Structure formats: structure tokens, C-alpha cells
């Protein structure tokens, strides 16, 4: 693992003045700190077996998505299809509307019959029929005639236009039209919405209310959708007490399982919580085994290099191939992505997320969510990114790229204003609760007040 600035700070101890031995030691220590250790660290980072070079978020995502495919499909009733992903493209089987019809309550007529009509010299037409929605004319309209027609009523043969009832007068069975009428006026032509054979919905489309309506119009009582990814969620840590348990000395409540559960549901997956495993290799391995038939596994904590961090070792025992570990981001640097080979289906993707509540959530956003969306067949994997104006300075101290929690407000010009939600430590869940998005800021830099900053939108701005 490459040494960070914090290791160097620890190594630089102060000598007592005048003590030669201490001076020599200090020089040696300085040589170690500034020359030898960085050189060794650099060499190690380049050695593939350590797999510990810090990589960019983009490279990490590339490595992940290269190893995640889309799940198979299942059939659901149309009424249960909201929020699911279409597994097939859909083409129209009919012209909609199936016939030309009136878009107003009024009178159907031949536009030629009203050519040159004025208030002084209105066209006089014989009201010779009546068509309500759901009924068809029993005869064609002929020259000099008008048919009473209502919204949605099929246009009779012979007519080419409709004049709204507000614009005409009647004298008994005679209609008076006091202006010229254009051909096609107030008529919805056949196939105006869609034509038979036309492709109307693409594979991978998220089914929303409008899609439900369209599918119903085309007679799909059942819809083929991509299967929902089942996602095993495991929290680890001796200090973690789950809901319902009592906090003993040194213990903290489990929040990660629940934030991650919410994130999985939001991303279209089905969470399967596996509780909390203590920091013991066998226990963690056993819980991972429970989840081997999932479509994706997530663990939190225990993924660093501490003596009590067993997640990576447990994955190794399951034959997992590790594809990344350290990513250049803050919060959430140590995040492992591995695949466990399995028979019968593709390799099982596993994300070992860091334990700090915000690190776990942010690494989920950046890496797990796109993978989950890919599994679930979504065409769009990423959250939208908006440009926001910093309402106060947003500093990102430290070398790593920052994904900082910001609250957004709509500004006068219809754009967004962004402000940090507070303490950006990776354990401060409350500043995540207040966040509408994550501002993306290069390492060692500050976005000054008034400058624009890209923000990953986590939710609708209230
Ligand atoms: P670790 O990655 O194991 O070093 O854990 C980092 C920090 O995250 C520690 O302070 C843990 O107590 C905390 N943490 C780990 N798991 C959870 C959890 N499930 N819920 C809340 N905090 C956690
Ligand atoms: Mg731990």
C-alpha cells in the first residue's frame, strides 16, 4: 500500500538537542521517510500481486462494469410493472387512433363547403347526422351537409374537418358557419399517436406511468421485464449491534445495513440482509456463503488492512478474484470489488465497502449503483449530474478527489446553488441526511463562492 502523508507524520519524531546518536537516528529516519519508504512504496504499488495502486473512480468503474452483465427476464402483470425495466423492445400492432376523430364538440363538415364564408354571408349547411364517441355514422356526409359530432367521435366519410360548437349558430336544422374552415381542422388523424409496425418502446426502458398507458393501449396485460437483482447485504464488525440489540461498552448501532437496503431498493434491487458478522474470518466467510445464490453481494467494514479486517481474506477463501481495492476518492478509499466464480451463471459480483456510514453510502452511489443498474437492465446507469453555483467556498483539502455532501437550492435563474451540509467526516451520517447531492472536486483544491461545480444529484431538490 502506498504510504500516505499521515504515515510520514507519525514517523517524524523530534530529537533531543545535542545528542549525536539521536541525530544519526534522525537522519536515518528522515532518509527512510523521504527517500527509501516512498521508493519502496512506489515499487510495491506497481507490483501487480499487491494490487494496491490507487486508481481513479473512472478506472474502477470500468473494471466493475466490464464484469457485470444483465440478468434474465420474467413476466409480470401490467399493473405490477411500474418501476421495472422492459426486457424487449415493443412495436405498435395498430394505428392509434384507429380512425380520424374529432378533437372538439362541434360539427363535422367539408372544408370546401365553407370556403369564403363570412359573418355577412355565412355558409348554410344541413345538419344531417349525429356522432357521439364510441359510435359511427350510419351514412357518409355529402356536399352541403354537416354532422353534429362530439369529442372522440369518428369523422364520417366525406367530411374533412370540424368546427367547434362555440363558433357556429343554428337555425332549426341549418348550421351557419361564418368563417372559412381549413381541411383537417380539429381532426385527430388516424395513426397520429402511433402507426402499426412502428417501434414505440426500447429494451431497457424504465416503465413509468406513461409507458403503462402505452402498453395497455397495445393490449399488453402481461409484460416481460428484467429480473430484479437480489442483493445480499452483510455488515461486519465486533462493535456493531443490530436493531433490537442493546449497546454494550464500546459498541455502536448498525446503520449501514439499513442505508444500503434503501440504496438497493432505490436502484431497483431486492435487498436480502444477512445481519452482522463479528470480526472473525470463518463467520464472515460463512455469511458470504449464505449469499452465494444472490445476484450481487455487498459487505460493509473490515476491508482495510487492520488486524481485524477479514473481509478480503474471507473472499479469497471463497475463490474470489479481486479487481480493485484502493480508489482515489474521499470519502471511501478502501473499497474492494471481486467476483466469485460460480457454475451455471456468470461470476457473482461482490463489493466490500468501507465501514464508515458515509463512505459506505458514497461508494455504493459511485460503484454499486451502476453495477446494480446494469444487472437490472437499465439503459441509464448513472445519476444525473448538474452544474451548481457554490454559495460559499467548498474546500477539498487532501489529495484525493472529493465527493462532498451538498444541499442544493434552486436559484433565481432556475439553476442550482450548492452549499456544504456540514462536517464532511466519513462518520457523519447527518450531513448525508441533509445532502441533495455530491459535489465532485479535484484533490487539493477549493471551489470559490460563485464558481460552478458539478454535483451528482442524489434526489429531487425540495
Ligand atoms: P472499518 O471499516 O471496519 O474500519 O470500520 C470503519 C468505521 O465504520 C468504524 O468506526 C465502525 O465502527 C463503523 N462501522 C462499521 N460498520 C458499521 C455499521 N454497520 N453501521 C455503522 N457504522 C459502522
Ligand atoms: Mg472494523
XYZ file of C-alpha atoms in Angstrom, residues 137 145 181 193 239 256 263 268 277 279-280 322 327 363-364 376 381 384 386 397 400 427 439:
23
model
C -72.036 7.481 -38.692
C -74.141 18.752 -45.083
C -62.585 26.179 -42.301
C -50.043 8.808 -31.941
C -18.637 -3.380 17.678
C -25.070 0.566 7.257
C -29.995 2.376 -1.677
C -34.185 -1.240 -8.416
C -20.966 -10.821 11.327
C -14.725 -9.736 13.000
C -13.869 -13.430 12.543
C -10.163 -9.250 -6.698
C -9.745 4.233 -5.258
C -19.028 4.120 -2.567
C -22.415 2.490 -3.111
C -31.274 -4.819 -13.729
C -26.585 3.606 -15.229
C -27.766 12.884 -13.365
C -25.963 19.166 -12.641
C -8.225 19.547 1.406
C -7.966 12.615 -3.152
C -18.803 9.026 10.001
C -20.100 17.913 -5.341
